[in-house]
mmCIF file of C-alpha atoms in Angstrom:
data_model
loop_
_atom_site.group_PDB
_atom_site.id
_atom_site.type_symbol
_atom_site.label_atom_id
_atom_site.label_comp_id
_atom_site.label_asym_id
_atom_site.label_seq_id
_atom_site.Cartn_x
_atom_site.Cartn_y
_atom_site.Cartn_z
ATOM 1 C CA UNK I 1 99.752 101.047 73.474
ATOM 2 C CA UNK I 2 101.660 100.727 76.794
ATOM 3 C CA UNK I 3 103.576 103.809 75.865
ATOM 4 C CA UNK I 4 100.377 105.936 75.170
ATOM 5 C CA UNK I 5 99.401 104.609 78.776
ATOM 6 C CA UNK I 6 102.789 105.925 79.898
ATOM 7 C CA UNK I 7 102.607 109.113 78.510
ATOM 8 C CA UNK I 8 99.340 109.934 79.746
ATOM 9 C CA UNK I 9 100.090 108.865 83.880
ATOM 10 C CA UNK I 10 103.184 110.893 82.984
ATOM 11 C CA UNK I 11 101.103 113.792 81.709
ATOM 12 C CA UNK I 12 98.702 113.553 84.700
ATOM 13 C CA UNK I 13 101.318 113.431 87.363
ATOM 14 C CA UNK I 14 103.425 116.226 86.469
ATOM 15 C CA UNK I 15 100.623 118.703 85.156
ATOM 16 C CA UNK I 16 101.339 120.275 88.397
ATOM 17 C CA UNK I 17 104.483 120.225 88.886
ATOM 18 C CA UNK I 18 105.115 121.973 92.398
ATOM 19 C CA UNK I 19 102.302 120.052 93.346
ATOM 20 C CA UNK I 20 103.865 116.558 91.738
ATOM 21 C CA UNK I 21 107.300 117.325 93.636
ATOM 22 C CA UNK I 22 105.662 117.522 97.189
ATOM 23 C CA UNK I 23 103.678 114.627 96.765
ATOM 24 C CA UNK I 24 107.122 112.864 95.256
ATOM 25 C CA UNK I 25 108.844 114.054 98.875
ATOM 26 C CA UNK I 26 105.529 112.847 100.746
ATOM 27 C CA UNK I 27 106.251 109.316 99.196
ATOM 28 C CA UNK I 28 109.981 109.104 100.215
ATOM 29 C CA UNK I 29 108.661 109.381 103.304
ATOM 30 C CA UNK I 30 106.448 106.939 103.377
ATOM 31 C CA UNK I 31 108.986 104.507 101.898
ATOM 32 C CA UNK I 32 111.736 105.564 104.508
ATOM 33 C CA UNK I 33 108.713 105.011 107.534
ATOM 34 C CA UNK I 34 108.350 101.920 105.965
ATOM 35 C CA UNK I 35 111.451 100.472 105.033
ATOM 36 C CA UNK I 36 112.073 101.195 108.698
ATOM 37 C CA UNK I 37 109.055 99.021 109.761
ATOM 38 C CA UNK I 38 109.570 96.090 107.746
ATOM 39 C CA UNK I 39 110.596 92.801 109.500
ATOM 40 C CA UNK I 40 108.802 94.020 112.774
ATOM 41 C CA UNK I 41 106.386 91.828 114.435
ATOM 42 C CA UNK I 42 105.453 94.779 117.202
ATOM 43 C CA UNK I 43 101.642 94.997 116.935
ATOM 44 C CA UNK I 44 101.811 98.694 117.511
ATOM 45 C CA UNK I 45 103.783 99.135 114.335
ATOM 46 C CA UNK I 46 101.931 96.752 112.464
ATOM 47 C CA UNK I 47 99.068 98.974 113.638
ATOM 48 C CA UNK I 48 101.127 102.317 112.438
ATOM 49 C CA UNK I 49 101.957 100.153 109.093
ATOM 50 C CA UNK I 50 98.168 99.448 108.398
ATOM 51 C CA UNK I 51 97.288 102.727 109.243
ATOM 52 C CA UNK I 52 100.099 104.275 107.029
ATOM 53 C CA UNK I 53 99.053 101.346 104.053
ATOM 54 C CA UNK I 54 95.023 102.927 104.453
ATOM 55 C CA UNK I 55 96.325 106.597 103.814
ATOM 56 C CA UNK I 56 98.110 105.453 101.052
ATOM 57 C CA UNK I 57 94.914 103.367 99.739
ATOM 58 C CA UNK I 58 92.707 106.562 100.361
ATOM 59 C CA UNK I 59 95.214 108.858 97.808
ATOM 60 C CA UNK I 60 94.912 106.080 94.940
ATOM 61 C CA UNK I 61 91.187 106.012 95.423
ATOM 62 C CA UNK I 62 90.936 110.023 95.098
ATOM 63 C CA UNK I 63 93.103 109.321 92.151
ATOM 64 C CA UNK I 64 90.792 106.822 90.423
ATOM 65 C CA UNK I 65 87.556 109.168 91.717
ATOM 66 C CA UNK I 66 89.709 112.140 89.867
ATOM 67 C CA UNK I 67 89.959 110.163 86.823
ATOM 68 C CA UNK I 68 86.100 108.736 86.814
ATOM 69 C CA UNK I 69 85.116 112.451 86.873
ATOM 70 C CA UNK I 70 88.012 113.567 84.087
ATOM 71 C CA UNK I 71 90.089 115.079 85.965
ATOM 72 C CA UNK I 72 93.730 115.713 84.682
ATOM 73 C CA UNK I 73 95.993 116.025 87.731
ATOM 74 C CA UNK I 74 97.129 114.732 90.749
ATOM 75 C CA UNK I 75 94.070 115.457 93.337
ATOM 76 C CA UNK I 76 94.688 117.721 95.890
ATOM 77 C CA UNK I 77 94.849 115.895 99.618
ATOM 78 C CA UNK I 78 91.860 116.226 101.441
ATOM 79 C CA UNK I 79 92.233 114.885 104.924
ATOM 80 C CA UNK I 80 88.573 113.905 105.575
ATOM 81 C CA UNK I 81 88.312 111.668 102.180
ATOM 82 C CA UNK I 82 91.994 109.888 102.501
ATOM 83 C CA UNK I 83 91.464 108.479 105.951
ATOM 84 C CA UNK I 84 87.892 107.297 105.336
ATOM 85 C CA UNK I 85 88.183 106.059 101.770
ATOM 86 C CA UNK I 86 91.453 104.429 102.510
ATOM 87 C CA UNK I 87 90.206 102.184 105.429
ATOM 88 C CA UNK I 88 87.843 101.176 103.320
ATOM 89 C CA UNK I 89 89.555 100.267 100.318
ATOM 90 C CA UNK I 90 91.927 98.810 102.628
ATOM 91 C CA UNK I 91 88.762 96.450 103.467
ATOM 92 C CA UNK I 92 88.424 95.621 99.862
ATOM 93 C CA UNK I 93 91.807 94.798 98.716
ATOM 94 C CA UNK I 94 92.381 92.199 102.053
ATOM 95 C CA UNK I 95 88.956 90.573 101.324
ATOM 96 C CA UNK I 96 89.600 90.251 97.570
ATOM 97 C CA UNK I 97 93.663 89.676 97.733
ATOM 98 C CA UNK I 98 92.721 87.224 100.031
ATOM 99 C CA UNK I 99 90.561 85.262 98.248
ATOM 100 C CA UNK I 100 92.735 85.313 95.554
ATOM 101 C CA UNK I 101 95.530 84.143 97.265
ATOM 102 C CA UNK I 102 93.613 81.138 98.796
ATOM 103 C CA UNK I 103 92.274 79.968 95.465
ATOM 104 C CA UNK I 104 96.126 80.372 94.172
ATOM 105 C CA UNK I 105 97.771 78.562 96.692
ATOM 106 C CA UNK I 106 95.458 75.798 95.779
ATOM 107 C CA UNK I 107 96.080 75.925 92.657
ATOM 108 C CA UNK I 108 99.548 76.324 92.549
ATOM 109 C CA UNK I 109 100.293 73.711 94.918
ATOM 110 C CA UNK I 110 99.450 70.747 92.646
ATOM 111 C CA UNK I 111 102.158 71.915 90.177
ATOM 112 C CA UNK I 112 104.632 72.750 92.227
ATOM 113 C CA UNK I 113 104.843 76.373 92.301
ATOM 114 C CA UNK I 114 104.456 79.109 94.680
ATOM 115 C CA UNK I 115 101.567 81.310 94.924
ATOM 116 C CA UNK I 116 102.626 83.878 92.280
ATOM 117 C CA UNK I 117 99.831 85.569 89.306
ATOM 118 C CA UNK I 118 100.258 87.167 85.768
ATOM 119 C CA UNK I 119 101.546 90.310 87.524
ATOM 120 C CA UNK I 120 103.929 88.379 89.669
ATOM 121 C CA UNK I 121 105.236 87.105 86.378
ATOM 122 C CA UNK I 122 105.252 90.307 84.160
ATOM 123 C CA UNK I 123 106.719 92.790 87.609
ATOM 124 C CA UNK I 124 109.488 89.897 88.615
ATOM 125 C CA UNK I 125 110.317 88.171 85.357
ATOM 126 C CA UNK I 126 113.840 86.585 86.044
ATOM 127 C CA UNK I 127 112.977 84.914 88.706
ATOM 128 C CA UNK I 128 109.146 83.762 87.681
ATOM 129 C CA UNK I 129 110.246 82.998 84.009
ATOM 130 C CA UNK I 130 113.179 80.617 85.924
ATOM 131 C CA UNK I 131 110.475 78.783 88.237
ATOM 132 C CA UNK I 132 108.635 78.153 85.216
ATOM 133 C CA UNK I 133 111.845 76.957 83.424
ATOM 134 C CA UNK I 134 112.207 74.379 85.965
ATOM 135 C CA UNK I 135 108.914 72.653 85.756
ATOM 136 C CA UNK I 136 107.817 70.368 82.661
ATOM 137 C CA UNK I 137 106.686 72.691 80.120
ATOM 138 C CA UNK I 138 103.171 71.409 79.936
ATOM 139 C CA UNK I 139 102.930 72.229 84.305
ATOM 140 C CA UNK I 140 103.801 75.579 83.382
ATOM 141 C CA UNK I 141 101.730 76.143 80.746
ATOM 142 C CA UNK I 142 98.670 74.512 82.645
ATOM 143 C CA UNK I 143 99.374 76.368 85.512
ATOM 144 C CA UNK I 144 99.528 79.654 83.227
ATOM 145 C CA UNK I 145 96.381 79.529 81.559
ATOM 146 C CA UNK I 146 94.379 78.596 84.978
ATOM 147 C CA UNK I 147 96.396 81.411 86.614
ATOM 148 C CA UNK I 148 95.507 83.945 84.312
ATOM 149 C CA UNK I 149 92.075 83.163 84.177
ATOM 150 C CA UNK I 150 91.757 83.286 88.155
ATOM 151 C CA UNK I 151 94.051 86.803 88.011
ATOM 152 C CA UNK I 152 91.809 88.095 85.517
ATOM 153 C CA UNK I 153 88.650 87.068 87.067
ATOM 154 C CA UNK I 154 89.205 88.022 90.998
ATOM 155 C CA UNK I 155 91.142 91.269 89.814
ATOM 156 C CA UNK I 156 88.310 92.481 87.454
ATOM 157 C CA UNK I 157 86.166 91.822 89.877
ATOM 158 C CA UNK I 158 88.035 93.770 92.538
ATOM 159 C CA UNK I 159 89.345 96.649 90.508
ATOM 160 C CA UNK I 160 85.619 97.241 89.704
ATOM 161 C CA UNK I 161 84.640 96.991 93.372
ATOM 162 C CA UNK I 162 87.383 99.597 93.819
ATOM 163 C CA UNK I 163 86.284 101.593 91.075
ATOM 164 C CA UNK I 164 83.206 101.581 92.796
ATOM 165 C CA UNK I 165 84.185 102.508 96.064
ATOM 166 C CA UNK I 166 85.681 105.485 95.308
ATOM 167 C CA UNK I 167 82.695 106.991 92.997
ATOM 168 C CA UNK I 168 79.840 106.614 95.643
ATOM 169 C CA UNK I 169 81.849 106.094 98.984
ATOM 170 C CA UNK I 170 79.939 102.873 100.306
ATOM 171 C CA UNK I 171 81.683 100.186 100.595
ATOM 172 C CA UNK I 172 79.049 97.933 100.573
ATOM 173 C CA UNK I 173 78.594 99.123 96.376
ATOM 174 C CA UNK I 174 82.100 97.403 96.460
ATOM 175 C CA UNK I 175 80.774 93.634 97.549
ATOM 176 C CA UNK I 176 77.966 93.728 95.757
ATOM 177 C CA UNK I 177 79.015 90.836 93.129
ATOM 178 C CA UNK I 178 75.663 91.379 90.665
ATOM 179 C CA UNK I 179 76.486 95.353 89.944
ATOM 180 C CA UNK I 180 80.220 94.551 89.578
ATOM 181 C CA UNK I 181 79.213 91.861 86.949
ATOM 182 C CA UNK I 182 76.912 94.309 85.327
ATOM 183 C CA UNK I 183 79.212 96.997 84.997
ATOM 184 C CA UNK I 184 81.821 94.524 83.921
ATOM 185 C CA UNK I 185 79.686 93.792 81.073
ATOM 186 C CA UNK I 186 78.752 97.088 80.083
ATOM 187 C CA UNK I 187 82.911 97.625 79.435
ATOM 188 C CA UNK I 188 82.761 94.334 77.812
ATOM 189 C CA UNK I 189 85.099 91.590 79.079
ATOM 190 C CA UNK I 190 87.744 91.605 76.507
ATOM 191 C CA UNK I 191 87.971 94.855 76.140
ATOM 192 C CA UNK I 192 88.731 95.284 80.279
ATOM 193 C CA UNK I 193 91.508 92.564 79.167
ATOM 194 C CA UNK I 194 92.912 94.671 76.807
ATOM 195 C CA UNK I 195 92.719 97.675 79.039
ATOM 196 C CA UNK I 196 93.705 95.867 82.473
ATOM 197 C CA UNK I 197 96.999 94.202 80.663
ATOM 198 C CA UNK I 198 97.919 97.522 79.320
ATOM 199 C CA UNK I 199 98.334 98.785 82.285
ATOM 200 C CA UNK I 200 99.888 96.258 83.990
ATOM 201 C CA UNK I 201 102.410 95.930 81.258
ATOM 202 C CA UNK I 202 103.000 100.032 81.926
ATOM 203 C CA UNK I 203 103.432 99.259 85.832
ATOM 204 C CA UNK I 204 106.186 96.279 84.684
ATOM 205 C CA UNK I 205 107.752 99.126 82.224
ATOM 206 C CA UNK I 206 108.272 101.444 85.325
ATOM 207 C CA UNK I 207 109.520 98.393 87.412
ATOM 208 C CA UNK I 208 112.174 97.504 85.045
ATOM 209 C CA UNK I 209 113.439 101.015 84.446
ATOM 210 C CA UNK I 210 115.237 100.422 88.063
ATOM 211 C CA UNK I 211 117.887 98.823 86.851
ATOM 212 C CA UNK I 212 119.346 102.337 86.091
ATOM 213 C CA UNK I 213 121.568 103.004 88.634
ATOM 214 C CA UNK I 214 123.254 107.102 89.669
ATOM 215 C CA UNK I 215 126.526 107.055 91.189
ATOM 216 C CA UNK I 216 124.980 108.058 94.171
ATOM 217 C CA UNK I 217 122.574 106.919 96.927
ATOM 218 C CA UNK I 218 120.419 109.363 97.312
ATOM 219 C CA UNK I 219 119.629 109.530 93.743
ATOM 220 C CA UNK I 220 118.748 105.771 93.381
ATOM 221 C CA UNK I 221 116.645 106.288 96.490
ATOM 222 C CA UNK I 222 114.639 109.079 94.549
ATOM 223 C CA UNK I 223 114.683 107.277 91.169
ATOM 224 C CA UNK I 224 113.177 104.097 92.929
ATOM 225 C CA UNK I 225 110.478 105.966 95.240
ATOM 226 C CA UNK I 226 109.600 108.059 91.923
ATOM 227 C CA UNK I 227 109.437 104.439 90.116
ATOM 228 C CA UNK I 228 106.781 103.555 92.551
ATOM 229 C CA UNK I 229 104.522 106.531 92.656
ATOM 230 C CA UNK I 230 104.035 106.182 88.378
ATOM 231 C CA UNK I 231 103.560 102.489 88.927
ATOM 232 C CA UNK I 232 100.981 103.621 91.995
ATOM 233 C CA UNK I 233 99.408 106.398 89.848
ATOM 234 C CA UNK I 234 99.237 103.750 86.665
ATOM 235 C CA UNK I 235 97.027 101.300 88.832
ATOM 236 C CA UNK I 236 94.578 103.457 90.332
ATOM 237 C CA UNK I 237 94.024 106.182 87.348
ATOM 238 C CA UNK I 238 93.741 103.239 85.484
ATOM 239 C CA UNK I 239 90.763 101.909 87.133
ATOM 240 C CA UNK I 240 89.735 105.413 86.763
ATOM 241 C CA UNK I 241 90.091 105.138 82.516
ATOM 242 C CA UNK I 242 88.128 101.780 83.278
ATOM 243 C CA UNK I 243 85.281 102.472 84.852
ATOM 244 C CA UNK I 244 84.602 106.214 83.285
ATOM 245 C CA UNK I 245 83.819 103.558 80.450
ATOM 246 C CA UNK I 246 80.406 102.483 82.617
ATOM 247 C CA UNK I 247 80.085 106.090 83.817
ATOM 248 C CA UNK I 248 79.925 107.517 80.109
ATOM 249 C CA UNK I 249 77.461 104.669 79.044
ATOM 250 C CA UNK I 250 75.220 105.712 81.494
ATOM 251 C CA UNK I 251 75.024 108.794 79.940
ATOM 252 C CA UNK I 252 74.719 107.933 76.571
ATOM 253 C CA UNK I 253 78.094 109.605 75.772
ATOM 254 C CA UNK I 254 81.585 108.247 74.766
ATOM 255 C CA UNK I 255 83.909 108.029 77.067
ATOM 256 C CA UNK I 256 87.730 109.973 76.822
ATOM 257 C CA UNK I 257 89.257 106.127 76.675
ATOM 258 C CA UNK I 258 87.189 104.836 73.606
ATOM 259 C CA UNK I 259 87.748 108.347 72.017
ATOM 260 C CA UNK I 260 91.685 107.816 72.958
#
């Protein structure tokens, strides 16, 4: 299942691929600009960082918009939609990140372990499988099963909200908690489990695959960036398959990802 979910970001990224290449080049930009950034404490560049983090936001949320409507390649960049959509969805992920990283914290603090979820675990496995290692095996396991219930919950919740956000534009369709419940049930809750961990298991697929190393710099630059746009086109085309599920029930139709 995580390779069909491969294969198909793969066959929506490089459908077009003159088109796939620039956008490849526009994020080794962004990566340079930010690699370049990181560390600083300069509230301009923290300003330019934001600002660069929103664009980014506003691509993945034409992305997920593309996929809601069935679209099949990498949406082209309209200037307008990426700066407005992405500070919004920048809006969303603080608010909901940040929630979830308070309730973690105190969650996590009781057993001993730092703030770190289900994708923490499955993106960074040496070193989360080792803290776990080093902690009484029923601490770990507690702190598992209330972890992944909290991940699941706030990030269903908030890939919804997303989802959301990107088909009608208003970000207040992405707070409100009784629609995003609603559609959440209309998917079905196990079966967004299924879906959600597929793809997350796809995004720690692409992660691992950088332990391939080319004898030269450049190369592993390129390899790593490209690495990171499938992992960033995985996420947000996911939430895409997701949601098209509430989209096609609305119509009384089946949707491409119960059909798939």
């Amino acid at each position: 299942m995580p390779l069909f979910k491969i294969k198909k970001v793969w066959d929506y990224t490089t459908y077009n691929k003159p088109f796939f290449i620039f956008i490849l080049f526009l994020f080794c930009v962004w990566v340079y600009i930010d690699n370049l950034t990181d560390n600083t404490e300069s509230l301009k560049v923290l300003l330019f960082i934001v600002l660069m983090d929103s664009v980014l936001f506003g691509y993945g949320m034409t992305i997920t918009r593309d996929r809601i409507n069935e679209g099949v390649r990498l949406p082209k960049i309209m200037f307008k939609d990426v700066f407005v959509l992405g500070f919004k969805s920048f809006i969303v992920f603080a608010i909901y990140l940040g929630v979830q990283g308070y309730i973690l914290q105190i969650i996590s603090s009781p057993f001993g372990f730092p703030p770190f979820d289900l994708e923490d675990l499955l993106m960074d496995a040496p070193e989360t499988v080792h803290l776990l290692l080093s902690h009484s095996f029923v601490d770990a396991l507690t702190f598992l099963f209330i972890g992944a219930v909290l991940f699941y919950v706030t990030v269903f919740f908030m890939e919804i909200a997303l989802a959301r956000l990107a088909d009608t534009g208003k970000l207040r369709s992405a707070f409100n908690l009784v629609g995003i419940k609603r559609n959440i049930d209309t998917i079905g809750w196990a079966v967004y489990a299924k879906d959600y961990t597929m793809i997350v298991i796809a995004m720690a697929i692409f992660s691992y695959l950088t332990v391939i190393v080319f004898p030269f710099d450049i190369l592993n630059y390129v390899w790593g960036v490209f690495l990171y746009m499938l992992m960033f086109v995985t996420q947000f085309l996911g939430i895409g398959a997701i949601y098209s599920r509430v989209k096609e029930k609305e119509k009384g139709e089946p949707s491409q990802a119960e059909q798939s």
